[in-house]
mmCIF file of C-alpha atoms and ligand atoms in Angstrom:
data_model
loop_
_atom_site.group_PDB
_atom_site.id
_atom_site.type_symbol
_atom_site.label_atom_id
_atom_site.label_comp_id
_atom_site.label_asym_id
_atom_site.label_seq_id
_atom_site.Cartn_x
_atom_site.Cartn_y
_atom_site.Cartn_z
ATOM 1 C CA MET Y 26 171.421 116.765 62.070
ATOM 2 C CA TYR Y 27 171.359 113.583 64.108
ATOM 3 C CA THR Y 28 172.428 113.609 67.730
ATOM 4 C CA THR Y 29 173.095 109.860 67.926
ATOM 5 C CA TYR Y 30 176.809 109.236 68.432
ATOM 6 C CA THR Y 31 177.691 107.152 65.376
ATOM 7 C CA SER Y 32 180.745 104.970 64.805
ATOM 8 C CA VAL Y 33 181.721 103.946 61.320
ATOM 9 C CA ILE Y 34 183.746 100.730 61.148
ATOM 10 C CA ILE Y 35 185.947 100.425 58.071
ATOM 11 C CA PRO Y 36 188.156 97.338 57.566
ATOM 12 C CA CYS Y 37 191.080 97.983 55.211
ATOM 13 C CA TYR Y 38 193.623 95.703 53.653
ATOM 14 C CA ASN Y 39 196.018 97.192 51.112
ATOM 15 C CA GLU Y 40 193.654 100.031 50.239
ATOM 16 C CA GLN Y 41 196.173 102.801 49.523
ATOM 17 C CA GLU Y 42 194.418 103.681 46.254
ATOM 18 C CA VAL Y 43 191.040 104.274 47.859
ATOM 19 C CA ILE Y 44 191.610 105.233 51.470
ATOM 20 C CA ARG Y 45 191.893 109.003 50.987
ATOM 21 C CA GLU Y 46 188.741 109.096 48.878
ATOM 22 C CA SER Y 47 186.735 106.975 51.319
ATOM 23 C CA TYR Y 48 187.931 109.186 54.165
ATOM 24 C CA ARG Y 49 186.883 112.269 52.202
ATOM 25 C CA ARG Y 50 183.423 110.981 51.317
ATOM 26 C CA LEU Y 51 182.737 109.549 54.755
ATOM 27 C CA THR Y 52 183.854 112.742 56.463
ATOM 28 C CA HIS Y 53 181.646 114.815 54.218
ATOM 29 C CA VAL Y 54 178.554 112.718 54.967
ATOM 30 C CA MET Y 55 179.259 112.512 58.682
ATOM 31 C CA ARG Y 56 180.080 116.234 59.174
ATOM 32 C CA VAL Y 57 176.899 117.347 57.514
ATOM 33 C CA ASN Y 58 174.572 114.889 59.213
ATOM 34 C CA PHE Y 59 175.939 113.987 62.632
ATOM 35 C CA GLU Y 60 176.801 115.970 65.717
ATOM 36 C CA ALA Y 61 179.099 113.282 67.034
ATOM 37 C CA TYR Y 62 180.843 110.545 65.117
ATOM 38 C CA GLU Y 63 184.030 108.537 64.805
ATOM 39 C CA LEU Y 64 185.596 106.868 61.792
ATOM 40 C CA LEU Y 65 187.222 103.710 63.054
ATOM 41 C CA PHE Y 66 189.591 102.297 60.455
ATOM 42 C CA ILE Y 67 190.978 98.824 61.046
ATOM 43 C CA ASN Y 68 194.223 98.286 59.246
ATOM 44 C CA ASP Y 69 194.270 94.527 58.692
ATOM 45 C CA GLY Y 70 198.033 94.124 58.309
ATOM 46 C CA SER Y 71 198.305 96.056 55.045
ATOM 47 C CA LYS Y 72 201.639 95.790 53.274
ATOM 48 C CA ASP Y 73 201.218 99.033 51.347
ATOM 49 C CA LYS Y 74 200.899 102.670 52.485
ATOM 50 C CA THR Y 75 197.394 102.298 54.015
ATOM 51 C CA LEU Y 76 198.625 102.737 57.596
ATOM 52 C CA SER Y 77 200.879 105.702 56.916
ATOM 53 C CA ILE Y 78 198.109 107.481 54.989
ATOM 54 C CA LEU Y 79 195.724 106.888 57.915
ATOM 55 C CA GLN Y 80 198.297 108.138 60.414
ATOM 56 C CA GLU Y 81 198.844 111.244 58.350
ATOM 57 C CA LEU Y 82 195.103 111.967 58.060
ATOM 58 C CA ALA Y 83 194.584 111.300 61.768
ATOM 59 C CA GLN Y 84 196.936 114.109 62.706
ATOM 60 C CA GLN Y 85 194.471 116.677 61.399
ATOM 61 C CA ASP Y 86 191.300 114.929 62.498
ATOM 62 C CA PRO Y 87 190.533 113.491 65.934
ATOM 63 C CA HIS Y 88 187.392 111.813 64.516
ATOM 64 C CA LEU Y 89 189.657 109.423 62.639
ATOM 65 C CA LYS Y 90 190.767 106.492 64.758
ATOM 66 C CA VAL Y 91 192.850 103.527 63.782
ATOM 67 C CA LEU Y 92 193.324 100.014 65.086
ATOM 68 C CA SER Y 93 196.232 98.366 63.377
ATOM 69 C CA PHE Y 94 196.700 94.589 63.363
ATOM 70 C CA SER Y 95 200.033 92.831 63.713
ATOM 71 C CA ARG Y 96 199.376 90.949 60.451
ATOM 72 C CA ASN Y 97 196.588 90.180 57.984
ATOM 73 C CA PHE Y 98 193.933 88.397 60.047
ATOM 74 C CA GLY Y 99 191.107 88.773 57.530
ATOM 75 C CA HIS Y 100 188.036 90.858 56.862
ATOM 76 C CA GLN Y 101 185.808 89.252 59.509
ATOM 77 C CA PRO Y 102 188.304 89.602 62.398
ATOM 78 C CA ALA Y 103 188.820 93.237 61.318
ATOM 79 C CA VAL Y 104 185.089 93.978 61.552
ATOM 80 C CA SER Y 105 184.948 92.097 64.850
ATOM 81 C CA ALA Y 106 187.723 94.291 66.256
ATOM 82 C CA GLY Y 107 185.799 97.366 65.130
ATOM 83 C CA ILE Y 108 182.640 96.190 66.869
ATOM 84 C CA SER Y 109 184.537 95.475 70.079
ATOM 85 C CA GLN Y 110 186.301 98.861 70.128
ATOM 86 C CA CYS Y 111 183.698 101.290 68.792
ATOM 87 C CA ALA Y 112 182.332 103.885 71.191
ATOM 88 C CA GLY Y 113 179.135 104.961 69.420
ATOM 89 C CA ASP Y 114 175.484 104.408 70.334
ATOM 90 C CA VAL Y 115 175.154 102.932 66.868
ATOM 91 C CA ALA Y 116 177.797 101.547 64.528
ATOM 92 C CA ILE Y 117 177.833 101.273 60.758
ATOM 93 C CA ILE Y 118 179.965 98.590 59.121
ATOM 94 C CA ILE Y 119 181.104 99.606 55.647
ATOM 95 C CA ASP Y 120 183.745 98.499 53.114
ATOM 96 C CA ALA Y 121 186.680 100.786 52.436
ATOM 97 C CA ASP Y 122 186.430 100.553 48.652
ATOM 98 C CA LEU Y 123 183.258 102.686 48.315
ATOM 99 C CA GLN Y 124 181.230 99.807 46.892
ATOM 100 C CA ASP Y 125 178.861 100.586 49.731
ATOM 101 C CA PRO Y 126 177.889 104.265 49.328
ATOM 102 C CA PRO Y 127 178.566 106.333 52.495
ATOM 103 C CA GLU Y 128 175.650 108.559 51.442
ATOM 104 C CA LEU Y 129 173.284 105.786 52.547
ATOM 105 C CA ILE Y 130 174.343 106.173 56.199
ATOM 106 C CA PRO Y 131 171.923 109.027 57.057
ATOM 107 C CA ASP Y 132 169.069 107.026 55.467
ATOM 108 C CA MET Y 133 170.007 104.038 57.583
ATOM 109 C CA VAL Y 134 169.953 106.145 60.738
ATOM 110 C CA ARG Y 135 166.610 107.654 59.749
ATOM 111 C CA LEU Y 136 165.107 104.202 59.231
ATOM 112 C CA TYR Y 137 166.624 103.075 62.534
ATOM 113 C CA GLN Y 138 164.869 105.928 64.322
ATOM 114 C CA ASP Y 139 161.577 105.733 62.408
ATOM 115 C CA LYS Y 140 161.157 101.991 62.813
ATOM 116 C CA ASN Y 141 162.641 101.976 66.284
ATOM 117 C CA CYS Y 142 164.665 98.899 65.372
ATOM 118 C CA ASN Y 143 168.091 97.611 66.372
ATOM 119 C CA VAL Y 144 169.624 96.618 63.042
ATOM 120 C CA VAL Y 145 169.308 98.088 59.555
ATOM 121 C CA TYR Y 146 170.869 95.745 56.992
ATOM 122 C CA ALA Y 147 171.581 96.860 53.460
ATOM 123 C CA VAL Y 148 170.323 94.596 50.693
ATOM 124 C CA ARG Y 149 172.029 94.774 47.304
ATOM 125 C CA LYS Y 150 169.570 95.570 44.538
ATOM 126 C CA ASN Y 151 172.275 94.922 42.006
ATOM 127 C CA ARG Y 152 176.029 94.799 41.870
ATOM 128 C CA GLN Y 153 177.927 96.860 39.347
ATOM 129 C CA GLY Y 154 181.382 96.211 37.995
ATOM 130 C CA GLU Y 155 181.768 92.733 39.425
ATOM 131 C CA THR Y 156 182.573 89.578 37.497
ATOM 132 C CA THR Y 157 179.786 87.180 36.538
ATOM 133 C CA PHE Y 158 181.664 84.550 38.519
ATOM 134 C CA LYS Y 159 181.550 86.671 41.695
ATOM 135 C CA LYS Y 160 177.855 87.502 41.280
ATOM 136 C CA LEU Y 161 176.917 83.911 40.529
ATOM 137 C CA THR Y 162 178.898 82.379 43.393
ATOM 138 C CA ALA Y 163 177.562 85.047 45.765
ATOM 139 C CA LYS Y 164 173.952 84.356 44.750
ATOM 140 C CA LEU Y 165 174.444 80.627 45.118
ATOM 141 C CA PHE Y 166 176.258 81.054 48.412
ATOM 142 C CA TYR Y 167 173.603 83.199 50.110
ATOM 143 C CA ARG Y 168 170.847 80.814 49.065
ATOM 144 C CA THR Y 169 172.694 77.675 50.144
ATOM 145 C CA ILE Y 170 173.705 79.067 53.513
ATOM 146 C CA ASP Y 171 170.178 80.311 54.175
ATOM 147 C CA TYR Y 172 168.816 76.858 53.309
ATOM 148 C CA LEU Y 173 171.347 75.021 55.473
ATOM 149 C CA SER Y 174 171.395 77.390 58.404
ATOM 150 C CA GLU Y 175 169.254 76.935 61.495
ATOM 151 C CA VAL Y 176 168.486 80.672 61.616
ATOM 152 C CA SER Y 177 167.090 82.453 58.609
ATOM 153 C CA LEU Y 178 169.665 84.718 56.985
ATOM 154 C CA PRO Y 179 168.733 87.623 54.706
ATOM 155 C CA LEU Y 180 169.728 87.093 51.077
ATOM 156 C CA ASP Y 181 172.181 89.286 49.130
ATOM 157 C CA THR Y 182 173.317 91.136 52.204
ATOM 158 C CA GLY Y 183 176.919 91.824 53.072
ATOM 159 C CA ASP Y 184 178.258 93.311 56.266
ATOM 160 C CA PHE Y 185 177.088 96.816 55.308
ATOM 161 C CA ARG Y 186 174.633 97.528 58.115
ATOM 162 C CA LEU Y 187 173.786 99.609 61.143
ATOM 163 C CA ILE Y 188 173.783 97.997 64.570
ATOM 164 C CA ASP Y 189 172.819 99.637 67.818
ATOM 165 C CA ARG Y 190 174.358 99.371 71.279
ATOM 166 C CA LYS Y 191 172.162 96.443 72.317
ATOM 167 C CA VAL Y 192 173.340 94.427 69.337
ATOM 168 C CA ILE Y 193 176.954 95.570 69.782
ATOM 169 C CA ASN Y 194 176.918 94.405 73.407
ATOM 170 C CA ALA Y 195 175.257 91.106 72.538
ATOM 171 C CA PHE Y 196 177.760 90.539 69.745
ATOM 172 C CA ASN Y 197 180.711 91.291 72.012
ATOM 173 C CA GLN Y 198 179.531 88.552 74.390
ATOM 174 C CA LEU Y 199 179.927 85.862 71.752
ATOM 175 C CA PRO Y 200 182.953 83.743 72.587
ATOM 176 C CA GLU Y 201 183.553 82.023 69.238
ATOM 177 C CA ARG Y 202 186.844 82.828 67.541
ATOM 178 C CA ASN Y 203 185.867 82.356 63.940
ATOM 179 C CA LYS Y 204 183.001 84.713 63.282
ATOM 180 C CA TYR Y 205 180.616 84.796 60.348
ATOM 181 C CA ILE Y 206 179.494 88.275 61.251
ATOM 182 C CA ARG Y 207 176.418 88.809 59.078
ATOM 183 C CA GLY Y 208 175.102 85.449 60.290
ATOM 184 C CA LEU Y 209 175.774 86.215 63.940
ATOM 185 C CA ILE Y 210 174.042 89.567 63.734
ATOM 186 C CA SER Y 211 170.931 87.821 62.392
ATOM 187 C CA TRP Y 212 171.334 85.188 65.073
ATOM 188 C CA VAL Y 213 171.327 87.650 68.016
ATOM 189 C CA GLY Y 214 167.779 88.671 67.078
ATOM 190 C CA PHE Y 215 166.177 92.002 68.098
ATOM 191 C CA ARG Y 216 164.342 94.069 65.509
ATOM 192 C CA GLN Y 217 165.999 94.077 62.096
ATOM 193 C CA GLU Y 218 164.925 96.088 59.055
ATOM 194 C CA PRO Y 219 166.196 95.976 55.454
ATOM 195 C CA ILE Y 220 167.138 98.929 53.277
ATOM 196 C CA SER Y 221 167.982 98.394 49.626
ATOM 197 C CA TYR Y 222 170.801 99.988 47.658
ATOM 198 C CA GLU Y 223 172.812 99.760 44.466
ATOM 199 C CA ARG Y 224 176.222 98.255 45.012
ATOM 200 C CA ASN Y 225 178.760 100.321 43.101
ATOM 201 C CA GLU Y 226 181.958 99.436 41.420
ATOM 202 C CA ARG Y 227 185.113 99.446 43.505
ATOM 203 C CA PHE Y 228 186.524 102.997 43.473
ATOM 204 C CA ALA Y 229 190.086 101.864 42.705
ATOM 205 C CA GLY Y 230 192.430 98.942 43.270
ATOM 206 C CA GLU Y 231 191.323 95.356 43.044
ATOM 207 C CA THR Y 232 189.391 92.925 45.206
ATOM 208 C CA LYS Y 233 191.089 91.769 48.410
ATOM 209 C CA TYR Y 234 188.931 88.634 48.365
ATOM 210 C CA PRO Y 235 190.663 86.124 46.102
ATOM 211 C CA LEU Y 236 189.065 82.694 45.660
ATOM 212 C CA ARG Y 237 191.108 81.300 48.563
ATOM 213 C CA LYS Y 238 189.579 83.824 50.998
ATOM 214 C CA MET Y 239 186.102 83.367 49.520
ATOM 215 C CA LEU Y 240 186.334 79.632 50.142
ATOM 216 C CA ARG Y 241 187.549 80.096 53.701
ATOM 217 C CA PHE Y 242 184.679 82.504 54.315
ATOM 218 C CA ALA Y 243 182.137 80.031 52.885
ATOM 219 C CA ARG Y 244 183.613 77.228 54.975
ATOM 220 C CA THR Y 245 183.314 79.166 58.256
ATOM 221 C CA SER Y 246 179.755 80.223 57.551
ATOM 222 C CA LEU Y 247 178.742 76.683 56.649
ATOM 223 C CA LEU Y 248 180.406 74.940 59.571
ATOM 224 C CA TYR Y 249 179.393 77.510 62.168
ATOM 225 C CA PHE Y 250 175.820 77.943 61.002
ATOM 226 C CA SER Y 251 174.740 74.452 60.133
ATOM 227 C CA ASN Y 252 174.988 70.883 61.337
ATOM 228 C CA LYS Y 253 173.266 69.652 58.210
ATOM 229 C CA PRO Y 254 176.484 68.503 56.491
ATOM 230 C CA LEU Y 255 176.883 66.026 59.361
ATOM 231 C CA ARG Y 256 173.341 64.852 58.805
ATOM 232 C CA ILE Y 257 173.994 64.566 55.080
ATOM 233 C CA ALA Y 258 176.984 62.401 55.991
ATOM 234 C CA SER Y 259 174.854 60.047 58.072
ATOM 235 C CA SER Y 260 172.126 59.934 55.413
ATOM 236 C CA LEU Y 261 174.769 58.950 52.874
ATOM 237 C CA GLY Y 262 175.861 56.193 55.239
ATOM 238 C CA VAL Y 263 172.297 54.900 55.550
ATOM 239 C CA ALA Y 264 171.790 55.069 51.780
ATOM 240 C CA ALA Y 265 175.042 53.157 51.252
ATOM 241 C CA VAL Y 266 173.954 50.412 53.654
ATOM 242 C CA VAL Y 267 170.592 50.073 51.927
ATOM 243 C CA ILE Y 268 172.227 49.864 48.494
ATOM 244 C CA GLY Y 269 174.700 47.317 49.868
ATOM 245 C CA LEU Y 270 171.888 45.164 51.271
ATOM 246 C CA LEU Y 271 169.950 45.256 48.016
ATOM 247 C CA LEU Y 272 173.056 44.278 46.109
ATOM 248 C CA SER Y 273 173.728 41.310 48.413
ATOM 249 C CA LEU Y 274 170.143 40.156 47.934
ATOM 250 C CA TRP Y 275 170.678 40.348 44.207
ATOM 251 C CA VAL Y 276 173.922 38.347 44.418
ATOM 252 C CA LEU Y 277 172.133 35.747 46.567
ATOM 253 C CA TYR Y 278 169.339 35.554 44.005
ATOM 254 C CA VAL Y 279 171.815 35.003 41.151
ATOM 255 C CA MET Y 280 173.694 32.371 43.170
ATOM 256 C CA VAL Y 281 170.545 30.366 43.734
ATOM 257 C CA PHE Y 282 168.699 30.775 40.457
ATOM 258 C CA LYS Y 283 171.322 31.603 37.823
ATOM 259 C CA PRO Y 284 174.615 30.193 39.106
ATOM 260 C CA SER Y 285 176.078 30.093 35.591
ATOM 261 C CA GLU Y 286 176.068 33.889 35.429
ATOM 262 C CA LEU Y 287 177.963 34.346 38.670
ATOM 263 C CA VAL Y 288 181.444 34.827 37.173
ATOM 264 C CA HIS Y 289 180.364 38.115 35.616
ATOM 265 C CA GLY Y 290 180.230 41.236 37.625
ATOM 266 C CA TRP Y 291 183.792 42.458 37.807
ATOM 267 C CA SER Y 292 182.735 45.911 36.755
ATOM 268 C CA SER Y 293 179.897 46.105 39.233
ATOM 269 C CA THR Y 294 182.258 45.062 42.043
ATOM 270 C CA LEU Y 295 184.651 47.772 41.033
ATOM 271 C CA ILE Y 296 181.903 50.381 40.904
ATOM 272 C CA ILE Y 297 180.692 49.397 44.346
ATOM 273 C CA VAL Y 298 184.171 49.593 45.853
ATOM 274 C CA VAL Y 299 184.801 53.005 44.349
ATOM 275 C CA PHE Y 300 181.360 54.291 45.308
ATOM 276 C CA PHE Y 301 181.504 53.197 48.934
ATOM 277 C CA GLY Y 302 185.101 54.280 49.203
ATOM 278 C CA GLY Y 303 183.962 57.724 48.053
ATOM 279 C CA VAL Y 304 181.080 57.839 50.495
ATOM 280 C CA GLN Y 305 183.403 56.933 53.354
ATOM 281 C CA MET Y 306 186.066 59.462 52.440
ATOM 282 C CA MET Y 307 183.475 62.174 52.107
ATOM 283 C CA THR Y 308 181.931 61.350 55.456
ATOM 284 C CA ILE Y 309 185.313 61.312 57.175
ATOM 285 C CA GLY Y 310 186.139 64.576 55.428
ATOM 286 C CA ILE Y 311 183.019 66.274 56.770
ATOM 287 C CA LEU Y 312 183.776 64.972 60.270
ATOM 288 C CA GLY Y 313 187.315 66.269 59.882
ATOM 289 C CA GLU Y 314 186.072 69.750 58.994
ATOM 290 C CA TYR Y 315 184.011 69.991 62.163
ATOM 291 C CA LEU Y 316 186.821 68.476 64.203
ATOM 292 C CA SER Y 317 189.305 71.045 62.950
ATOM 293 C CA SER Y 318 186.866 73.837 63.813
ATOM 294 C CA ILE Y 319 186.464 72.456 67.329
ATOM 295 C CA PHE Y 320 190.246 72.219 67.583
ATOM 296 C CA ASN Y 321 190.621 75.832 66.512
ATOM 297 C CA GLU Y 322 188.055 76.951 69.060
ATOM 298 C CA ILE Y 323 189.591 75.080 72.003
ATOM 299 C CA LYS Y 324 193.036 76.419 71.194
ATOM 300 C CA GLY Y 325 191.429 79.683 72.235
ATOM 301 C CA ARG Y 326 193.800 81.924 70.332
ATOM 302 C CA PRO Y 327 192.603 85.519 70.003
ATOM 303 C CA GLU Y 328 190.774 86.515 66.827
ATOM 304 C CA PHE Y 329 193.302 89.253 66.128
ATOM 305 C CA ILE Y 330 196.313 90.973 67.660
ATOM 306 C CA ILE Y 331 196.495 94.745 67.775
ATOM 307 C CA ASP Y 332 199.891 96.220 67.078
ATOM 308 C CA ASP Y 333 199.117 99.915 67.299
ATOM 309 C CA THR Y 334 196.278 102.390 67.727
ATOM 310 C CA VAL Y 335 195.778 106.036 66.753
ATOM 311 C CA ASN Y 336 193.406 108.510 68.469
ATOM 312 C CA ILE Y 337 191.750 105.749 70.508
ATOM 313 C CA SER Y 338 190.377 106.203 74.031
ATOM 314 C CA SER Y 339 188.882 109.631 73.594
ATOM 315 C CA LYS Y 340 185.352 110.756 74.428
ATOM 316 C CA PRO Y 341 182.647 111.266 71.783
ATOM 317 C CA LEU Y 342 183.672 114.099 69.529
ATOM 318 C CA VAL Y 343 181.477 116.936 68.405
ATOM 319 C CA SER Y 344 181.991 117.865 64.802
ATOM 320 C CA GLU Y 345 182.502 121.452 63.718
ATOM 321 C CA PRO Y 346 179.320 123.142 62.491
ATOM 322 C CA THR Y 347 179.193 123.380 58.713
HETATM 323 N N1 UDP A 26 189.494 93.357 53.758
HETATM 324 C C1 UDP A 26 190.197 93.203 54.952
HETATM 325 N N2 UDP A 26 191.005 92.107 55.100
HETATM 326 C C2 UDP A 26 191.149 91.164 54.125
HETATM 327 C C3 UDP A 26 190.393 91.315 52.927
HETATM 328 C C4 UDP A 26 189.576 92.420 52.773
HETATM 329 O O1 UDP A 26 190.090 94.031 55.842
HETATM 330 O O2 UDP A 26 191.893 90.215 54.328
HETATM 331 C C5 UDP A 26 188.619 94.524 53.586
HETATM 332 C C6 UDP A 26 188.862 95.341 52.327
HETATM 333 O O3 UDP A 26 189.869 96.299 52.501
HETATM 334 C C7 UDP A 26 187.489 95.957 52.078
HETATM 335 C C8 UDP A 26 186.535 94.903 52.600
HETATM 336 O O4 UDP A 26 187.300 94.070 53.468
HETATM 337 O O5 UDP A 26 187.312 97.142 52.822
HETATM 338 C C9 UDP A 26 185.917 94.097 51.489
HETATM 339 O O6 UDP A 26 186.933 93.582 50.647
HETATM 340 P P1 UDP A 26 186.867 93.658 49.062
HETATM 341 O O7 UDP A 26 186.256 94.939 48.642
HETATM 342 O O8 UDP A 26 188.239 93.387 48.519
HETATM 343 O O9 UDP A 26 185.915 92.433 48.738
HETATM 344 P P2 UDP A 26 184.816 92.352 47.577
HETATM 345 O O10 UDP A 26 183.997 93.602 47.650
HETATM 346 O O11 UDP A 26 185.578 92.243 46.314
HETATM 347 O O12 UDP A 26 184.039 91.127 47.921
HETATM 348 MG MG1 MG A 27 184.742 95.450 47.571
#
């Protein structure tokens, strides 16, 4: 039995098929292993029965707390809200769909105590029941972002992790609006230890991360964790200038030594125009991406808006002995 007051942060978007089961499994693990805990569900503007199921469950159980958003703000803002509102000495971030096994939580806390560290991040040994496309893009994504990023980011790691109060407080100080949470938690530093696990199949329902959301997620992580795209843009510019200079030298050479051949070259002109046009558009595009992120940040809109809460603002709760 652990005495550490533990918060579990669970973002949910349209999870009516799984929410009862995740509540049941989480409660079982937490009751048996922890003296004090809270299950903090963040309802990210679900359009199905997720909120009403949570409200119903919360009536019987003061450990269950809910933050409900005014609309769908996204997975990362939901986790962010959980980190800002949780009351525990340590917090565990976990998906609602039981892909991350709740049974790993006691092991994470044990490792946290044994190693005396501040973060325990869960590394996926393998992922079951996911499409080849998802696995492939995820693998590629984690490697690219680690290569591009200025801080080193652990590979094949989602948001499933334990963070302690020091990290929670440091995280809550960060003013940026668009948060790539797993990156930021690496960025804050402190002592971080891995634990490996098998990622299961989703218990029920389907993924709430369509391609559109995956791309937005990749964009934020890239723009907020790397300035290299800007450098790539300037390198492309330099390369283009060099190629341009070489080409002019070549034209000059032909003019002087082989003037009869000068009428040719329509196709090469066309290629050059298209190529440099492309380089310029791409460079402007990259600039535009950073500009729009800066614009979003200076607008200073909140990351999320809370519509309603359930069982929030109570003291640490002691679970019934089992
Ligand atoms: N989620 C959320 N808001 C969203 C999308 C997802 O809160 O806009 C939650 C979702 O309910 C789940 C977690 O984020 O608890 C991970 O989503 P999902 O399992 O659909 O993603 P996948 O595992 O397929 O990458
Ligand atoms: Mg999932």
